Coordinates of C-alpha atoms in Angstrom, one line a residue:
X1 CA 0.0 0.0 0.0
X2 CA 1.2 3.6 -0.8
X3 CA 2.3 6.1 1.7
X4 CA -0.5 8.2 2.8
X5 CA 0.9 11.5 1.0
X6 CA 1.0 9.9 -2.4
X7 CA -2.6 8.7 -2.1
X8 CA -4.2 11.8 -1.8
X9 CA -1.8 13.3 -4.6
X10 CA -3.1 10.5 -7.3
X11 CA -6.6 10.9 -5.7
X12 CA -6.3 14.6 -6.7
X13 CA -5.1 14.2 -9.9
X14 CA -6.9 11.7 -11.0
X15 CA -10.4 13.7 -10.4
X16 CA -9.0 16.7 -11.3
X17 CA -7.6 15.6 -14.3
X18 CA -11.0 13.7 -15.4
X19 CA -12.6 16.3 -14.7
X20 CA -11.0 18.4 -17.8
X21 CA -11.4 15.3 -20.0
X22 CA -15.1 15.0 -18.7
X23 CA -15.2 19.1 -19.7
X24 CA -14.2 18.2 -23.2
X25 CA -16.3 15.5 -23.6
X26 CA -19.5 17.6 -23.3
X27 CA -18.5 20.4 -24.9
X28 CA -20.8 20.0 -27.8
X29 CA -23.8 20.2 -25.8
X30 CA -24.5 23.4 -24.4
X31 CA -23.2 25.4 -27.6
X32 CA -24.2 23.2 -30.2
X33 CA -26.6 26.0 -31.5
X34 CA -23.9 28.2 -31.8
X35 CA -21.2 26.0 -33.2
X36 CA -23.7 25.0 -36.2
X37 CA -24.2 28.1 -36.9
X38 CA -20.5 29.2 -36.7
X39 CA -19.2 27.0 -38.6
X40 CA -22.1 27.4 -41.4
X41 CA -24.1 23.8 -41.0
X42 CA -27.7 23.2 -40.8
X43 CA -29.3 20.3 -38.9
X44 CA -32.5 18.5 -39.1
X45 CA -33.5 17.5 -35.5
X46 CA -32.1 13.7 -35.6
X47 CA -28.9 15.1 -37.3
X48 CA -28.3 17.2 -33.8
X49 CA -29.1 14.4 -31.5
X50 CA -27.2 12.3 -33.6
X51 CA -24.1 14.9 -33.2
X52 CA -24.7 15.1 -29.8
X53 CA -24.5 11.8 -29.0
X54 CA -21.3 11.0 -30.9
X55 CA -18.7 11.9 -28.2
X56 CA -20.2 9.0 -26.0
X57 CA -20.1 6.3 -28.5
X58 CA -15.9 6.4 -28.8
X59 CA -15.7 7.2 -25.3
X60 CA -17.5 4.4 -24.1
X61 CA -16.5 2.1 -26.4
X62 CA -12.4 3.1 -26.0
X63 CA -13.0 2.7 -22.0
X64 CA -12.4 -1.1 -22.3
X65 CA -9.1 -0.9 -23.9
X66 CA -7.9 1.9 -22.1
X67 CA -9.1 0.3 -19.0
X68 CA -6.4 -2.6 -20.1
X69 CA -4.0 0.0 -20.7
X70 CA -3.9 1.5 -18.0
X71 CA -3.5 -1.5 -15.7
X72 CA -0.4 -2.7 -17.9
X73 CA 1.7 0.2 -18.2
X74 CA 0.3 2.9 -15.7
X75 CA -2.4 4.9 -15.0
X76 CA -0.2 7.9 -15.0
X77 CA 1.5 7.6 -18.6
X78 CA -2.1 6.4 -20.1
X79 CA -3.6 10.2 -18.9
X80 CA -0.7 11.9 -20.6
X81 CA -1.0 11.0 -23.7
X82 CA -5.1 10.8 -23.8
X83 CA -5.0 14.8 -22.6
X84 CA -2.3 15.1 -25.3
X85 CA -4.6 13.4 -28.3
X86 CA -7.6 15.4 -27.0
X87 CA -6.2 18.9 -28.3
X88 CA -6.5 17.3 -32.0
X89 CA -10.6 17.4 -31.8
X90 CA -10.6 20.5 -29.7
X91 CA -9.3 22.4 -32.2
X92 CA -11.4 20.7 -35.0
X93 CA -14.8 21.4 -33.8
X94 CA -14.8 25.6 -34.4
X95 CA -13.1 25.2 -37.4
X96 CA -14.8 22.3 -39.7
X97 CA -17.9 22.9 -42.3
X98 CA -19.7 20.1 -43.0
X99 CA -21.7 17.5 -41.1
X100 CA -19.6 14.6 -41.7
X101 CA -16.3 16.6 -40.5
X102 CA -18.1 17.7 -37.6
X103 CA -19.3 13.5 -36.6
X104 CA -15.4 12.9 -37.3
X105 CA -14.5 15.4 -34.5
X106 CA -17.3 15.1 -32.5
X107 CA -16.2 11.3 -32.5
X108 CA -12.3 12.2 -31.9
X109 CA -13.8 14.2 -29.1
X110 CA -14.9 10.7 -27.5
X111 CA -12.0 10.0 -26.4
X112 CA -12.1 12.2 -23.5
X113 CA -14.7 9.7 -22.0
X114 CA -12.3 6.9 -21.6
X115 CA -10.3 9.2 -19.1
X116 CA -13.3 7.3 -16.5
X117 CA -11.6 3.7 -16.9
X118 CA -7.9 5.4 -16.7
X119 CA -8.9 7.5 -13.3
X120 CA -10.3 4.5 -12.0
X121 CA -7.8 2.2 -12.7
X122 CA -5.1 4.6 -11.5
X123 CA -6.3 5.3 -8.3
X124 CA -7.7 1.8 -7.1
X125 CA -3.9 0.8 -6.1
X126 CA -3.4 3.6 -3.8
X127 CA -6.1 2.4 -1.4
X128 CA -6.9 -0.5 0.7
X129 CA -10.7 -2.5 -0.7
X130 CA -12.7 -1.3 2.7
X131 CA -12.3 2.3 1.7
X132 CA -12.4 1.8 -2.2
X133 CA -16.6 2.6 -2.1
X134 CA -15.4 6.4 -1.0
X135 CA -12.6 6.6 -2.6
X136 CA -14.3 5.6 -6.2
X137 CA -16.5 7.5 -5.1
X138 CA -14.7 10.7 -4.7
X139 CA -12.6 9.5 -8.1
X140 CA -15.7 10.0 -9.9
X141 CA -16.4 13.6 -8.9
X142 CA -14.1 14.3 -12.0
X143 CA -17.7 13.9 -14.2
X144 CA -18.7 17.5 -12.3
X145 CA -16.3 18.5 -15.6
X146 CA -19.9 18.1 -17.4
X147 CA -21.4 20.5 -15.3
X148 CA -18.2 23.1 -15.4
X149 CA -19.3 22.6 -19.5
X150 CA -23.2 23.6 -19.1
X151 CA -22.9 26.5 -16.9
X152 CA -19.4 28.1 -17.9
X153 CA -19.1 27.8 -21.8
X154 CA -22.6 30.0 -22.6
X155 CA -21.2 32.5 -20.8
X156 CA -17.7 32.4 -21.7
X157 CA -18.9 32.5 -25.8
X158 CA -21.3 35.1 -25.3
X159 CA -18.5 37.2 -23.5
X160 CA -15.5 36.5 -25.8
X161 CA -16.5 34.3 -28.2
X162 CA -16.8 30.6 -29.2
X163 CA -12.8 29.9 -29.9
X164 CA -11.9 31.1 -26.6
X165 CA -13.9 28.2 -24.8
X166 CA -11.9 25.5 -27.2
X167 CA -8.2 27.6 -26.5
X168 CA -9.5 27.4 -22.8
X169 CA -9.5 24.1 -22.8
X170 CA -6.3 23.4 -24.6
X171 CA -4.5 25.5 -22.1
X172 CA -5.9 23.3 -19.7
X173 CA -5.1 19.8 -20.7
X174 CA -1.9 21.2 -21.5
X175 CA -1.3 22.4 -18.1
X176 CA -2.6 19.1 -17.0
X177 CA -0.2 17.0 -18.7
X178 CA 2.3 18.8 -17.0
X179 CA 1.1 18.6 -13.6
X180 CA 0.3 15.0 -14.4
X181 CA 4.4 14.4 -15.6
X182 CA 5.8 16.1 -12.7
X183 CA 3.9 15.5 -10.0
X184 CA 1.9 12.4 -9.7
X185 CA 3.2 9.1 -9.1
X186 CA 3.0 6.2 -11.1
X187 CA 0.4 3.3 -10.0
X188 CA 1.2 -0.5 -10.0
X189 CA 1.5 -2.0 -13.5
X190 CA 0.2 -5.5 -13.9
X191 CA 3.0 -5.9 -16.8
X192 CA 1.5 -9.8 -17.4
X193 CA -1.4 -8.0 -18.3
X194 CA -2.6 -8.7 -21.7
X195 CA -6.2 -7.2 -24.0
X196 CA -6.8 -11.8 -24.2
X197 CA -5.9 -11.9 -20.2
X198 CA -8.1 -8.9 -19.5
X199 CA -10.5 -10.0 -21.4
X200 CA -11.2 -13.0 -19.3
X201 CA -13.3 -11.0 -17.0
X202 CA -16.0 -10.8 -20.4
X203 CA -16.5 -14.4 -18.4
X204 CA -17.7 -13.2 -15.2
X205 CA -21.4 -12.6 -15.0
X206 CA -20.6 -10.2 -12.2
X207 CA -18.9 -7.9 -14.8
X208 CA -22.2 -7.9 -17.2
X209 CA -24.4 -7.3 -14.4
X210 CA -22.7 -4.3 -13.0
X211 CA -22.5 -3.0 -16.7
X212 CA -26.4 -3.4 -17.4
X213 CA -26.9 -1.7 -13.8
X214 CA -24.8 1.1 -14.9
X215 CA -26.1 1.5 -18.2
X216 CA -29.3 2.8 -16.7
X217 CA -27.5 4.9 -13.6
X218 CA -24.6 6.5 -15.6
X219 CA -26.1 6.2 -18.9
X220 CA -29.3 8.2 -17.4
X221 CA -26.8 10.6 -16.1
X222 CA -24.9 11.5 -19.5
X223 CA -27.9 11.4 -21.5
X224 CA -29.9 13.9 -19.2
X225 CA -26.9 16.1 -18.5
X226 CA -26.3 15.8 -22.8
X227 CA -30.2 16.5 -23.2
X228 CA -31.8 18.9 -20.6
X229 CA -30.5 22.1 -22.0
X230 CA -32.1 20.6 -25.5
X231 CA -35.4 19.9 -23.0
X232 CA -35.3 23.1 -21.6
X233 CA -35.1 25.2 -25.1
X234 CA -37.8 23.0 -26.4
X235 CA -40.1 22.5 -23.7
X236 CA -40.1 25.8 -22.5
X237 CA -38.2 28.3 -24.6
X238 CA -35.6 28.6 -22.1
X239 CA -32.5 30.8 -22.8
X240 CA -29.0 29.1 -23.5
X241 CA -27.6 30.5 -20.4
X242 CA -30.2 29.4 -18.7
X243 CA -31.3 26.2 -19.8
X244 CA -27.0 25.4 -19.3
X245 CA -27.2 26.4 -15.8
X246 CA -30.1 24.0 -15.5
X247 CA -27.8 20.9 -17.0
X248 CA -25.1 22.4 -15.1
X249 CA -27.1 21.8 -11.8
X250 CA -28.2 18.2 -12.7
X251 CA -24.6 16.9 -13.7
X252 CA -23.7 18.8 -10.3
X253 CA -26.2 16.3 -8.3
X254 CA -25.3 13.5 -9.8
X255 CA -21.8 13.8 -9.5
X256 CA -21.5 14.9 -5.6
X257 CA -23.8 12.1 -4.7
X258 CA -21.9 9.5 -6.5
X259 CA -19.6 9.6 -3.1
X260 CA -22.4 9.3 -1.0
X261 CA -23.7 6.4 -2.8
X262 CA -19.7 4.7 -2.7
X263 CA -19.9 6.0 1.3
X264 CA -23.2 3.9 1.9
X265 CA -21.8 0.5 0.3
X266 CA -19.1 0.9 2.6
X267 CA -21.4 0.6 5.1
X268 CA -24.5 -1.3 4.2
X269 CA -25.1 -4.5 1.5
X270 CA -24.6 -2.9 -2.0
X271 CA -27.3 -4.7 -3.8
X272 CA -29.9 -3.5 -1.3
X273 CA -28.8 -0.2 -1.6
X274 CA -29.2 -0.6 -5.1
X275 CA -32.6 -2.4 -5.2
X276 CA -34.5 0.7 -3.5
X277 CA -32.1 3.1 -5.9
X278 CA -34.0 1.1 -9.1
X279 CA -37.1 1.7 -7.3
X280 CA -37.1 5.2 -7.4
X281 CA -35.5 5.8 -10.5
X282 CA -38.5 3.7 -11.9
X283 CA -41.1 6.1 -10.1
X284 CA -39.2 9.1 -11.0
X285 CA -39.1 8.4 -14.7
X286 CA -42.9 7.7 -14.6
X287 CA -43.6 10.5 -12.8
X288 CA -41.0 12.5 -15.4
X289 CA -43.5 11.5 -18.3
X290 CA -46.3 12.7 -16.9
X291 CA -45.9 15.9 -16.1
X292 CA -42.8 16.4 -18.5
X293 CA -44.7 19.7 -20.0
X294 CA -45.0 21.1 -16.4
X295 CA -41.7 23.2 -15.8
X296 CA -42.0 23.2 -12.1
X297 CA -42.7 19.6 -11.5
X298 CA -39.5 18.5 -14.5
X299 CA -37.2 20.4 -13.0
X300 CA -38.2 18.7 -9.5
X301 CA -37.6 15.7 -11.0
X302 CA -34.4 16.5 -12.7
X303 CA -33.0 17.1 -9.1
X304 CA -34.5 13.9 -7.7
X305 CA -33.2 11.6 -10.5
X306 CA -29.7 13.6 -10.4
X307 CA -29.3 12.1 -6.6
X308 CA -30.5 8.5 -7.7
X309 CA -28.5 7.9 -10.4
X310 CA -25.3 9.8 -8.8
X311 CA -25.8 7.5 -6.1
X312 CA -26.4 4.4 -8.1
X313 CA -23.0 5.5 -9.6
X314 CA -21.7 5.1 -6.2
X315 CA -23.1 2.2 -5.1
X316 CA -22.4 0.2 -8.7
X317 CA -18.2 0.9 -8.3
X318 CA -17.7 0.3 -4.9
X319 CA -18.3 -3.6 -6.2
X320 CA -16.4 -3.6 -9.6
X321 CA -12.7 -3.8 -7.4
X322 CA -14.1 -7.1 -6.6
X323 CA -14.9 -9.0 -9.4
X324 CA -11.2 -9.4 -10.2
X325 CA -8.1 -8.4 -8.4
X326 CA -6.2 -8.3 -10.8
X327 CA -8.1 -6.7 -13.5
X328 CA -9.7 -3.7 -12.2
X329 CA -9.0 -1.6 -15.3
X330 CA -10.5 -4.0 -17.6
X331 CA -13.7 -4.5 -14.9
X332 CA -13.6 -0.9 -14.9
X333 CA -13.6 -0.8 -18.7
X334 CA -16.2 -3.2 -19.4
X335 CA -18.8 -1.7 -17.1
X336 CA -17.9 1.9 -17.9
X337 CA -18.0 1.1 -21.7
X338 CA -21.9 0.1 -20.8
X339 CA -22.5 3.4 -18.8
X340 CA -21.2 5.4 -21.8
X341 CA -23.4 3.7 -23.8
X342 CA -26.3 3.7 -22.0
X343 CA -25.5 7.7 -22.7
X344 CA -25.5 7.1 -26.3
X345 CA -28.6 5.9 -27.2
X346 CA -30.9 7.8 -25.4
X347 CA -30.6 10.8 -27.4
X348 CA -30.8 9.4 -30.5
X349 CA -34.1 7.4 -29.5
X350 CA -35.6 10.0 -28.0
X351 CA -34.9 12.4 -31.3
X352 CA -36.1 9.7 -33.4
X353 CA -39.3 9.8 -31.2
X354 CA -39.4 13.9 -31.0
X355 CA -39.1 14.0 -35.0
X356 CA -41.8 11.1 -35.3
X357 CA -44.5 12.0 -32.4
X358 CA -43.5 15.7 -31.9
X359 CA -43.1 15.0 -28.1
X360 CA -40.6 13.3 -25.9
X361 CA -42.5 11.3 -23.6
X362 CA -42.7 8.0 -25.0
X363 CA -38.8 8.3 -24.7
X364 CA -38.9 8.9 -20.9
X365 CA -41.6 6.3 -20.6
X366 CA -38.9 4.0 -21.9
X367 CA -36.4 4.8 -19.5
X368 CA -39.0 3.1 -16.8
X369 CA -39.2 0.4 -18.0
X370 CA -35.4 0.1 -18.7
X371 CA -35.3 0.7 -15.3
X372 CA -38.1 -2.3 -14.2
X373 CA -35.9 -5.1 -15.8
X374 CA -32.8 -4.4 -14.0
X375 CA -34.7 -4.6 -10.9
X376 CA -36.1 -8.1 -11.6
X377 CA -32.5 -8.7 -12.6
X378 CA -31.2 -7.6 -9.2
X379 CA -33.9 -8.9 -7.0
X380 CA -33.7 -12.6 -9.2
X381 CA -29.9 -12.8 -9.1
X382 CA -28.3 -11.1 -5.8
X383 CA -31.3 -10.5 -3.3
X384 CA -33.3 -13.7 -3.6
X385 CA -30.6 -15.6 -4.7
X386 CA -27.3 -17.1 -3.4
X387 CA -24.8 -15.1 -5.4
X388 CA -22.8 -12.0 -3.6
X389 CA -20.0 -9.9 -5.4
X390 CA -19.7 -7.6 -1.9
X391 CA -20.6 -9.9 1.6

């Protein structure tokens, strides 16, 4: 086990540095609007969900290799070079002219997402497995980055323009990389770690579970915090600024209750935890539906599903460290690369379903009863039956 000292410094830079990947990732999303028109391209509605939606399908996707990476040579030199790839699409997207340029960056742009399954996998070795559900937790308040993008970039373009939020963020991740270099330490490499070896935990049932689970918390998460400034506009003719201090307050929720949720499994039966957490989420979403043309009520239940799926979050990671060792990153990867896309695909379904209806709410509908299986799935395989991951 590390010295205390150079826990807390990879714990800090690992969330920190997440956090600026997590701020590039969803940069698209509150100034999409504006980028369009900047750069000269019209959208049909499906096109912009579609665009919007891009950045999570290489992000998720990547997190399973890069998960793998980072166990075999380091957490620490697996962050430096992602942050260093990550200035290519940021300084793509102000400057291409056509929709299919714009997927291309938007999808380079993805990468930032994997920077989950590298924070992860660096900072599990600096801490003992009965404090892992906190710590993880606390790891994961690098997604607030999300909510830095909703609230700050508006406000930043409408002040000095849209290229000074993308040079922003390169003199960030540059700065980054640097403290990364010269500051952190390294992690333990697994150096007999191999993508076949890794890929061995695609064998434990454990790993899908977790990633189903999380495809409805952290994919509910990402799509909302991707979508409600969209909701907002077109709901209820919100202003940019406003409807991105709205997403801003949702990804802030759900990503300082993902601790709370880590802190509770440290202290009570995951899986229970989780069951009630499904439970709620279900009601929530119904409730969502329902009333999704009533402004007070929606944004009511924007904070209330922020908390549940922030602390669903929590609850799902404090259990990945122990599905394999030895293979944390890869665990990490698999069930992160289902949380991304769980992200992916709600955005595009529910545009598909706006352009096709004219509302949202059979989308949102959807989402319960998403959220309905992996209860029966819980309940059916870890609270009536035999099988633990956590004692």
């Amino acid at each position: 086990m590390e010295s205390k000292s150079k826990s807390i410094i990879a714990l800090a830079m690992g969330t920190l540095s997440m956090m600026i990947c997590f701020m590039v990732w969803l940069s698209l999303s509150p100034l999409v609007g504006v980028i369009l028109s900047h750069n000269g391209i019209e959208l049909s509605e499906f096109q912009r969900t579609f665009l919007l939606a891009t950045p999570i399908l290489l992000g998720s996707i990547m997190r399973i290799p890069m998960g793998i990476w980072s166990d075999k040579f380091g957490g620490k030199k697996v962050y430096i070079i992602l942050m260093l790839f990550l200035i290519i699409p940021v300084l793509m997207v102000p400057r291409v002219n056509s929709f299919g340029m714009m997927i291309v960056a938007a999808l380079l742009l993805g990468m930032s997402g994997t920077s989950f399954a590298v924070g992860i996998s660096y900072v599990t070795g600096f801490f003992p497995p009965e404090k892992q559900g906190l710590v993880l937790g606390i790891a994961g308040v690098g997604n607030i980055g999300t909510a830095f993008s909703s609230f700050f970039f508006p406000r930043m373009e409408k002040v000095w323009g849209l290229n000074s939020v993308f040079y922003t963020l390169i003199i960030l991740l540059i700065i980054f990389v640097l403290l990364m270099f010269f500051i952190a330490p390294e992690s333990n490499k697994n150096e007999d770690a191999s993508m076949l070896k890794s890929l061995a935990v695609a064998k434990e049932k454990d790993t899908w579970y977790l990633a189903l689970f999380y495809f409805l918390t952290f994919g509910l998460f990402m799509a909302m915090t991707n979508l409600l400034s969209t909701f907002m506009v077109n709901l209820f003719n919100s202003s940019l600024i406003d409807a991105g201090l709205w997403a801003a307050i949702f990804a802030v929720i759900g990503t300082l209750t993902r601790p709370l949720g880590g802190y509770l499994s440290d202290k009570i039966r995951p899986m229970t935890l989780l069951k009630y957490d499904f439970v709620a989420i279900t009601v929530s979403a119904i409730i969502l539906g329902i009333f999704l043309k009533t402004q007070a009520i929606f944004l009511i239940m924007m904070i209330v599903i922020g908390v549940l799926v922030g602390l669903g979050n929590g609850i799902i990671f404090k259990m990945v460290p122990f599905v394999s060792d030895s293979n944390t990153g890869a665990v990490t990867g698999f069930v992160g690369a289902m949380g991304g896309l769980g992200g992916y695909f709600p955005p595009i379904i529910l545009g598909v379903i706006k352009q096709a209806t004219g509302t949202y709410e059979l989308g949102i509908y959807l989402i319960a009863v998403f959220a309905i299986i992996c209860l029966v799935l819980l309940q059916r395989v870890y609270i009536s039956g035999e099988h633990k991951i956590v004692k």
